[in-house]
Tab-separated table of C-alpha atoms in Angstrom:
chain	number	residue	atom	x	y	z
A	1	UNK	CA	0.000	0.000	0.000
A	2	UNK	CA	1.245	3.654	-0.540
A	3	UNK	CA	0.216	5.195	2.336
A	4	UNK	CA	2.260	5.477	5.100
A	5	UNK	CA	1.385	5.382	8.760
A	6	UNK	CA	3.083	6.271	11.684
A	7	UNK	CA	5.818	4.003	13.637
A	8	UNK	CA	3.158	3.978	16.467
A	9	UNK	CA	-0.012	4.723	17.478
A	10	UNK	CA	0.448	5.483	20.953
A	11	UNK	CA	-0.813	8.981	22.401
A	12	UNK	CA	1.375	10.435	24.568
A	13	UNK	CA	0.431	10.944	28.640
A	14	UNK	CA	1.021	13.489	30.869
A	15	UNK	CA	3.703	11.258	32.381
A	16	UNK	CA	5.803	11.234	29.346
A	17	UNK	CA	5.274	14.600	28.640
A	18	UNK	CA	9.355	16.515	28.404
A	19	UNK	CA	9.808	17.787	31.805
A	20	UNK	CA	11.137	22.073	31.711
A	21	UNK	CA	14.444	22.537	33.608
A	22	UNK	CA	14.069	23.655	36.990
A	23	UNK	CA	14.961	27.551	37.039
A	24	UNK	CA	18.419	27.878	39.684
A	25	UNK	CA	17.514	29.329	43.054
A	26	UNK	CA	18.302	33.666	43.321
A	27	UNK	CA	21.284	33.963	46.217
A	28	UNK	CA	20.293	36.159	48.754
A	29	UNK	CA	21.766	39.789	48.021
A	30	UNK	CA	24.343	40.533	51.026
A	31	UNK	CA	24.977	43.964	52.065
A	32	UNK	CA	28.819	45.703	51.345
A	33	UNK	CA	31.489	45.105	53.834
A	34	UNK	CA	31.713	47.918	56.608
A	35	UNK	CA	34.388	49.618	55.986
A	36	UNK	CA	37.405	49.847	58.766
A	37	UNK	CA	38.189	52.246	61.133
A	38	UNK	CA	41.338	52.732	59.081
A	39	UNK	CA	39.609	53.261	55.803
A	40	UNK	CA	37.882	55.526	57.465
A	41	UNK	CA	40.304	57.307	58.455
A	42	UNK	CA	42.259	57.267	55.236
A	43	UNK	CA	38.992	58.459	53.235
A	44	UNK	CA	38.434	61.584	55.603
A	45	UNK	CA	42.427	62.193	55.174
A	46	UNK	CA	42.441	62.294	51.678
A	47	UNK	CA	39.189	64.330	51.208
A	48	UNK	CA	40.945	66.917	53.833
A	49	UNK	CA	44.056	67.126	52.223
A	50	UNK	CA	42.240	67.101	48.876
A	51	UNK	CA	40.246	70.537	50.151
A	52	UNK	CA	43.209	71.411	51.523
A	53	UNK	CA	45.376	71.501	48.459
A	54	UNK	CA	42.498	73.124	46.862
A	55	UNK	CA	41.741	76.050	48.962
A	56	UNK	CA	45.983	76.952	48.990
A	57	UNK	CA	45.498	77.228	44.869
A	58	UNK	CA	42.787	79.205	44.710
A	59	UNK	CA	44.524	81.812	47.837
A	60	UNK	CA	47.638	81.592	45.701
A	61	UNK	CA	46.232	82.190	42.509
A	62	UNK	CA	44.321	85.325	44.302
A	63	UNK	CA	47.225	86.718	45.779
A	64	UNK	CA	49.050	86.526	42.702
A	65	UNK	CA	46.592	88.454	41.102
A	66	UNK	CA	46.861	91.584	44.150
A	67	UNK	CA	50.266	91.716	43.563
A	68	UNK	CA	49.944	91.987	40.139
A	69	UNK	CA	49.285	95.558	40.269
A	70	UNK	CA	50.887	98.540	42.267
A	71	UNK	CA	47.743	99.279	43.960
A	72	UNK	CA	47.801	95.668	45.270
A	73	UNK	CA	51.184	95.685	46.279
A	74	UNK	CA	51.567	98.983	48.038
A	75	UNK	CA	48.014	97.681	50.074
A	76	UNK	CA	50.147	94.557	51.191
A	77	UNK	CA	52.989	96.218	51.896
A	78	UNK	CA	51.280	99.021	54.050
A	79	UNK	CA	49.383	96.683	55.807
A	80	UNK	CA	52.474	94.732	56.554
A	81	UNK	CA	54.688	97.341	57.461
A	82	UNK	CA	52.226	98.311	60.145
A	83	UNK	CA	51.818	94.992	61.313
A	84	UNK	CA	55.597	94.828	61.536
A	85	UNK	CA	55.683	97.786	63.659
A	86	UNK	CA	52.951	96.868	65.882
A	87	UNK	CA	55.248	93.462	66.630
A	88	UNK	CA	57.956	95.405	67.383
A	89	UNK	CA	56.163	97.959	69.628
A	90	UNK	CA	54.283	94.948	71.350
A	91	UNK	CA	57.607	92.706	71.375
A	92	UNK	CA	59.452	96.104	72.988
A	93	UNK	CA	57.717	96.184	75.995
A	94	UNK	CA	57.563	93.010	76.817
A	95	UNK	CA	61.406	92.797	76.478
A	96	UNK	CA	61.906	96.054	78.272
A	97	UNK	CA	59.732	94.099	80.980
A	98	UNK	CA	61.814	91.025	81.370
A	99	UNK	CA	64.846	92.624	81.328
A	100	UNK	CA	63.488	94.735	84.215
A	101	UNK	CA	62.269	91.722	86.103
A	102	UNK	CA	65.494	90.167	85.552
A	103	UNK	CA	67.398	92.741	86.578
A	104	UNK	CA	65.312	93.281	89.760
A	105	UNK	CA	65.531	89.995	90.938
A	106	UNK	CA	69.631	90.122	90.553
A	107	UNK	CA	69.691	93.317	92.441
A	108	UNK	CA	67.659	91.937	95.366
A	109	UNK	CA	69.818	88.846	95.623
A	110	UNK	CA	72.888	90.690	95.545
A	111	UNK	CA	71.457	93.512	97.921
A	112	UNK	CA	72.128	90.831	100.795
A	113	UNK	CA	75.929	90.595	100.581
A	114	UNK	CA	76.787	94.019	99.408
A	115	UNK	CA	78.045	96.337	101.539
A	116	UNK	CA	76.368	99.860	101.856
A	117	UNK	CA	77.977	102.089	99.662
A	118	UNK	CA	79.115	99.032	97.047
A	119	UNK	CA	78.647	99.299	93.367
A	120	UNK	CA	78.133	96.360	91.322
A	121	UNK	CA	78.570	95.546	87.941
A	122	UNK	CA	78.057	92.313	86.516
A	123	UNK	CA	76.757	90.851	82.874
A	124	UNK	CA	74.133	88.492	82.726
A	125	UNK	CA	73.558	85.650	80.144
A	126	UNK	CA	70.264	86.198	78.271
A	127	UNK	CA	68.181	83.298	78.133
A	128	UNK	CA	66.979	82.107	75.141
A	129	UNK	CA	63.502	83.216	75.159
A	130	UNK	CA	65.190	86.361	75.937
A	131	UNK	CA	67.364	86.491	72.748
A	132	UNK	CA	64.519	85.038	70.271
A	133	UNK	CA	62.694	87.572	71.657
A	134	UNK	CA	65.377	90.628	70.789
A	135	UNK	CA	65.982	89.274	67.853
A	136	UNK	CA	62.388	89.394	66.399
A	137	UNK	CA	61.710	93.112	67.673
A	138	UNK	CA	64.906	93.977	65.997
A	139	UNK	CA	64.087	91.969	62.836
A	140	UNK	CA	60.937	93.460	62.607
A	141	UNK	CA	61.632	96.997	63.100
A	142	UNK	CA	64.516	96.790	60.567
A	143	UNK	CA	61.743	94.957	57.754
A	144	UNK	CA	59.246	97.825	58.762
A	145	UNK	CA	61.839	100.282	58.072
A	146	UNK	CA	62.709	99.050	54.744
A	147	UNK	CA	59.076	99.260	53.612
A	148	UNK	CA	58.361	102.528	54.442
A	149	UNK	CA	61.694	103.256	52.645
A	150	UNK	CA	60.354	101.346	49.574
A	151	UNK	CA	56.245	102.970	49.976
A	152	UNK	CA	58.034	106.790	49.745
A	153	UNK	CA	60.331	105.938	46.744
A	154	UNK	CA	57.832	104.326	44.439
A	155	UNK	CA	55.364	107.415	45.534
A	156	UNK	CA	58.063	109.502	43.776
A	157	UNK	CA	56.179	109.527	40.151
A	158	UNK	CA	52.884	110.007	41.901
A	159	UNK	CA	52.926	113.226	40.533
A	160	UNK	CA	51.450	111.276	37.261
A	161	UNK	CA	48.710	109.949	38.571
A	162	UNK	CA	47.860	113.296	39.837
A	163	UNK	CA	47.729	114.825	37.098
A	164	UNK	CA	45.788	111.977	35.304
A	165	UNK	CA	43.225	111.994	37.634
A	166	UNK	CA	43.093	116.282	37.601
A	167	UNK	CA	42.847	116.039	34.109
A	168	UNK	CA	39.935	113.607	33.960
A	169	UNK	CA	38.191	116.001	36.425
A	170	UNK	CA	38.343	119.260	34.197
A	171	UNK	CA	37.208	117.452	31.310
A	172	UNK	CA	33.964	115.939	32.851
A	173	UNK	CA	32.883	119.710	34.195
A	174	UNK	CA	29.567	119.280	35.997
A	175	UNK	CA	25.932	119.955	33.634
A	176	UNK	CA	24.362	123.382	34.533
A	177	UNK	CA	21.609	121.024	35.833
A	178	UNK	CA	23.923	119.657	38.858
A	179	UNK	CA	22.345	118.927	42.207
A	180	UNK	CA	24.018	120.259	45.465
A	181	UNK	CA	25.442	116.768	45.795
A	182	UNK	CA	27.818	116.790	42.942
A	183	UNK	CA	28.599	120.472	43.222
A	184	UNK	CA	29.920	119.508	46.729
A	185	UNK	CA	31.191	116.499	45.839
A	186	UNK	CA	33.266	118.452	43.273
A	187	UNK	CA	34.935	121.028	45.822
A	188	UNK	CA	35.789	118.451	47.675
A	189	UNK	CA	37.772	116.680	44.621
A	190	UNK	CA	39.425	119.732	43.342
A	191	UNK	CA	40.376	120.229	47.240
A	192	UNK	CA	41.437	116.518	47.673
A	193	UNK	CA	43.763	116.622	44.240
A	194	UNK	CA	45.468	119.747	45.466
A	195	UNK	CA	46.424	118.945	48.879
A	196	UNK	CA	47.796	115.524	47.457
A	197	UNK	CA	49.574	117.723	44.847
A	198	UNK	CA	51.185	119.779	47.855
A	199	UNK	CA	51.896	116.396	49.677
A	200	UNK	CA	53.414	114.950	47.147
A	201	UNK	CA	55.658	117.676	46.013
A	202	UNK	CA	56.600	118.079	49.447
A	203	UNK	CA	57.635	114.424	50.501
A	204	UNK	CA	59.646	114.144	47.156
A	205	UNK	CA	61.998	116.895	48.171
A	206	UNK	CA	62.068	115.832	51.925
A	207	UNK	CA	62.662	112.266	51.046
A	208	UNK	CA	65.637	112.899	48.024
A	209	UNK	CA	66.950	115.376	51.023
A	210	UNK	CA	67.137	112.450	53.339
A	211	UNK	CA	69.064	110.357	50.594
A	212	UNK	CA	71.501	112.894	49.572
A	213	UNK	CA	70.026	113.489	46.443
A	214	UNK	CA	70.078	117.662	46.581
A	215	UNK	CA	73.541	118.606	47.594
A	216	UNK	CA	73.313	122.109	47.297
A	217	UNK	CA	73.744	124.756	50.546
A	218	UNK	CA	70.167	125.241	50.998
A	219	UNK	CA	70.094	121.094	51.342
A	220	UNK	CA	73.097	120.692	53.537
A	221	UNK	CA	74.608	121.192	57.500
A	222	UNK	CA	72.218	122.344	60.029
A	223	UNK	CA	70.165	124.739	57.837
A	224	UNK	CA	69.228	121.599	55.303
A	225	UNK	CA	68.106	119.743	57.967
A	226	UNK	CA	65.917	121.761	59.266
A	227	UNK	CA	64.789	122.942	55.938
A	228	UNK	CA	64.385	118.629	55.272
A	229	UNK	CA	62.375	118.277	58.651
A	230	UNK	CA	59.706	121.468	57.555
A	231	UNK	CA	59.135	119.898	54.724
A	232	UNK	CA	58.016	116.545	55.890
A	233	UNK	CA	56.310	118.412	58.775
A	234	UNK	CA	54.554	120.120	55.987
A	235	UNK	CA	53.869	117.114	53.893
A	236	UNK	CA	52.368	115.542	56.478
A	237	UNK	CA	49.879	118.479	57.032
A	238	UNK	CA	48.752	118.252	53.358
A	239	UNK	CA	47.966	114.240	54.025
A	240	UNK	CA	45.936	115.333	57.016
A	241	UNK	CA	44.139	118.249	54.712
A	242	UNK	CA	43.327	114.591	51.892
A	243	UNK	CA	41.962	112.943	54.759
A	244	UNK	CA	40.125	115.682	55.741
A	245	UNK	CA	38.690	115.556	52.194
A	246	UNK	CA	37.975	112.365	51.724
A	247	UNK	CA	35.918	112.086	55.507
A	248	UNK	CA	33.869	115.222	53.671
A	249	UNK	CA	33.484	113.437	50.668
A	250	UNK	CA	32.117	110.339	52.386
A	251	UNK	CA	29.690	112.172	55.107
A	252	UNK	CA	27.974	114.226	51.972
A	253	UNK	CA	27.447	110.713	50.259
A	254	UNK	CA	25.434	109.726	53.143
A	255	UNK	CA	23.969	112.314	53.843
A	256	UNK	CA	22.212	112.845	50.331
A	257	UNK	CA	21.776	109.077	49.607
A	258	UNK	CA	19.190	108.284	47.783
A	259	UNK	CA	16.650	106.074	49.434
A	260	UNK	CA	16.626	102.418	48.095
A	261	UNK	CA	13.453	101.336	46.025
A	262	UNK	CA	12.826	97.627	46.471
A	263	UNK	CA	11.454	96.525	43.008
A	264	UNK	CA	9.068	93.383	42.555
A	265	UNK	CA	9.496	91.384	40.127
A	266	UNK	CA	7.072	89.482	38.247
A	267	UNK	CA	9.181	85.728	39.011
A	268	UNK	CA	10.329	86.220	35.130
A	269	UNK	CA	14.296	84.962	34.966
A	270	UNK	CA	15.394	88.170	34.049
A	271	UNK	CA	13.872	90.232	36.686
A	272	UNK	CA	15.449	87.799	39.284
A	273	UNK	CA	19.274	88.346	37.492
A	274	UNK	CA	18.346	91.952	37.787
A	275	UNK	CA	17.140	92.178	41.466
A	276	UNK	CA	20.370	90.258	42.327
A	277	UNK	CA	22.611	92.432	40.634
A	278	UNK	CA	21.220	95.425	42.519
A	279	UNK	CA	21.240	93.837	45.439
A	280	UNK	CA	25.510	92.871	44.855
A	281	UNK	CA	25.844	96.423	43.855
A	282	UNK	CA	24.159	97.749	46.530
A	283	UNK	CA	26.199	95.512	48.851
A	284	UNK	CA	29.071	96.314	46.780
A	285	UNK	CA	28.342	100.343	47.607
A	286	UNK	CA	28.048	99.866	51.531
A	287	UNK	CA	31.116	98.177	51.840
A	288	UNK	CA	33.439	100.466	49.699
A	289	UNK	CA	31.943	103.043	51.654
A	290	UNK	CA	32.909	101.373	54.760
A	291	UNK	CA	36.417	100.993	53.864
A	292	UNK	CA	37.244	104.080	53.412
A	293	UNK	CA	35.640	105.441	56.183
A	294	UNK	CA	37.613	103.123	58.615
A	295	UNK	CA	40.590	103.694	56.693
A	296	UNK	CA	40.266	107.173	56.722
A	297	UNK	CA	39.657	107.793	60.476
A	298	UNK	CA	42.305	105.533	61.405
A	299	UNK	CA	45.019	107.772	58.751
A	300	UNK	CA	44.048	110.731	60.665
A	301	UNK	CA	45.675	110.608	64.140
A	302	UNK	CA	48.661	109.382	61.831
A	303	UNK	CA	48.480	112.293	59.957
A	304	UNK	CA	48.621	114.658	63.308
A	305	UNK	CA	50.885	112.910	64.558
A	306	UNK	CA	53.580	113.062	61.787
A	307	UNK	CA	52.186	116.637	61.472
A	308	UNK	CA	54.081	117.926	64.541
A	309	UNK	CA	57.808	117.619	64.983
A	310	UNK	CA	57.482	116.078	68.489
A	311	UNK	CA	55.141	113.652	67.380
A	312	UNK	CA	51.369	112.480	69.684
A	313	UNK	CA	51.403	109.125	69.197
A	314	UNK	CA	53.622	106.355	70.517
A	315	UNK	CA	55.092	103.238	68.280
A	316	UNK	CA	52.376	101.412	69.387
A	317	UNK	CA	49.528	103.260	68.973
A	318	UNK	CA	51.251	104.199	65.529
A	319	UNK	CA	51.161	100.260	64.527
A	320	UNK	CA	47.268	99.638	65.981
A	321	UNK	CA	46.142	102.514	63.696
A	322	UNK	CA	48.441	101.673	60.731
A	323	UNK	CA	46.996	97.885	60.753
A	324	UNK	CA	43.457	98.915	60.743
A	325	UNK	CA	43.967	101.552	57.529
A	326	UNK	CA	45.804	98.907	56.223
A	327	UNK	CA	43.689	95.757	57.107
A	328	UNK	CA	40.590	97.972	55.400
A	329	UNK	CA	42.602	98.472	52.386
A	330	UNK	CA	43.436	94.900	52.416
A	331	UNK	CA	40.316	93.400	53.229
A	332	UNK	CA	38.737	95.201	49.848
A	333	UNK	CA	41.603	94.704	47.536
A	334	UNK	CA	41.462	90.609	48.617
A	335	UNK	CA	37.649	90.736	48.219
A	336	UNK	CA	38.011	91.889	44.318
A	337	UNK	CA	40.389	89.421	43.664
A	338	UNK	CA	37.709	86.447	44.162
C-alpha cells in the first residue's frame, strides 16, 4: 500500500510529557562590607588634604593676582609694614619688661651681701627666650623700616597719577543742571587733588633730602636739615588736609543718599538676574563706603601725629592705627580678587 502510517499509534500521557528545567535558586543579596576604622580614616584624610590643596590654589592664585598691580602691592605692603611695627612695639615692651624683672631679681639677691655704699657691675647671660625675643623686635623693626623706605620711593612719580586723575576732572565739568550733591562732591575733589599735589611735592623733596640726592647749601649742615624736617612736617599736614577731604566726601554721600526702592518682580528669569545684581551692587556700595571710612579715620591721628615735629602718638599706637587703615585696604583689595 502507498500510504504510510506512523511508527506507532500510541498517544502520549502526561507522564511522558518533556519535563522544563528547573529555574536555579536567586542567592540572597548581602549587604557591602563595613568599611574599617582605618579606611575611614584614610577616606576623611584624603578628602581633607584634597580641600586642603584646593583652597591653597585658589589663595595663591588670588594673591598673585593683588600683587599683580601697584595698587595691590603697596596695600600689602602698608598693611604689613604696620603689622611689623605693631610686633615690634608689642615685642618692645615686653622685652623692656623682662629685662626689668630680671634685673630686679639680681639686684635683690645681691642687695644681701653688698656692703652699703658698694657698686656692682656684673653681665648676665640672656636666656633664650630672651634672645629670640630681641631678635624678632629687631628683625621686625629693621623689615618695617625698609618698607616705608620702599612705599616713599615708588610714591616719587605720583605726581602722574595726579595729574591723570586732575585732568579727567576738568574734562567731565559738571551739567548746569547739577544737584548740590555733585557740586559739593566736586569742591571736595578739586580740594582733595590739590592737597595731594602739595603732599606729594613736598615728601619728594624731603625724602631725596634724606638720601643725599640735593647737595646744594640750601640742602646741607644744620640749615638743610631743618629745611628737610619742615618739609616733611609740611607734607604731612597736606595728608591730614586729603583725609580731611575724603571724611567730607564720604559724610555728603550719606547724607544725600538716595533712598533704596525695592522693586518686585514678576518671578520672570530676568527680573530675578536683575534684582540680584542690585542687590551685589548695593552691597558692593556699603562696603566700599565702609572701607574708606575706617581707613580714613584711622590715617588721621597718623596724619597729626607726623604733622608735629614732636610727634602724639607712641610706636604702638602708631602700629594699631596703621593695621586697621591697612587691614581695610586689604580686606577690599582681597575681596576683588575672588
Amino acid at each position: 500500500m502507498g500510504d504510510s502510517h506512523p511508527d506507532s499509534t500510541t498517544i502520549p500521557s502526561a507522564d511522558s510529557a518533556p519535563v522544563a528545567p528547573t529555574a536555579p535558586k536567586t542567592a540572597t543579596p548581602r549587604p557591602p562590607p563595613r568599611p574599617t576604622l582605618l579606611q575611614k580614616l584614610r577616606y576623611i584624610l584624603t578628602r581633607r588634604l584634597r580641600n586642603t590643596a584646593q583652597s591653597v590654589d585658589r589663595s595663591l592664585l588670588r594673591l598673585s593676582a593683588l600683587l599683580s598691580t601697584p595698587n595691590g602691592i603697596d596695600v600689602v605692603l602698608c598693611t604689613t609694614g604696620y603689622t611689623l611695627t605693631l610686633v615690634y612695639a608689642l615685642g618692645q615692651q615686653v622685652l623692656e619688661k623682662q629685662l626689668a624683672a630680671v634685673a630686679t631679681d639680681f639686684a635683690d639677691k645681691a642687695a644681701d651681701v653688698m656692703l652699703p655704699g658698694e657698686t656692682l657691675i656684673a653681665e648676665l647671660p640672656a636666656s633664650a627666650g630672651i634672645k629670640l625675643l630681641a631678635q624678632t623686635v629687631g628683625s621686625s623693626k629693621a623689615i618695617a623700616d625698609v618698607i616705608a623706605d620702599y612705599r616713599i620711593f615708588v610714591r616719587m612719580w605720583g605726581m602722574l597719577g595726579l595729574y591723570t586723575w586732575a585732568r579727567d576732572t576738568y574734562l567731565s565739568p559738571l551739567p548746569k543742571e547739577a544737584t548740590r550733591k555733585e557740586k559739593l562732591l566736586r569742591g571736595t575733589t578739586w580740594a582733595a587733588i590739590a592737597s595731594c599735589v602739595l603732599f606729594q611735592v613736598l615728601e619728594n623733596g624731603a625724602y631725596a633730602a634724606s638720601k643725599g640726592m640735593l647737595t646744594s647749601e640750601a640742602w646741607t649742615g644744620d640749615a638743610g636739615k631743618k629745611r628737610e624736617t619742615w618739609w616733611w612736617v609740611w607734607s604731612s599736614r597736606f595728608w591730614a588736609a586729603y583725609v580731611g577731604c575724603e571724611i567730607l566726601r564720604l559724610l555728603i554721600e550719606r547724607a544725600y543718599r538716595e533712598p533704596r526702592v525695592e522693586m518686585a518682580g514678576d518671578g520672570e528669569k530676568e527680573d530675578k538676574l536683575r534684582l540680584e545684581q542690585e542687590k551685589k551692587d548695593s552691597y558692593n556700595a556699603r562696603f566700599t563706603w565702609w572701607k574708606d571710612l575706617i581707613s580714613n579715620i584711622a590715617y588721621a591721628p597718623m596724619t597729626l601725629h607726623w604733622s608735629i615735629e614732636e610727634g602724639v602718638l607712641s610706636e604702638l599706637q602708631v602700629g594699631i592705627f596703621g593695621t586697621i587703615a591697612g587691614g581695610a585696604l586689604l580686606a577690599d583689595a582681597w575681596r576683588k580678587t575672588a
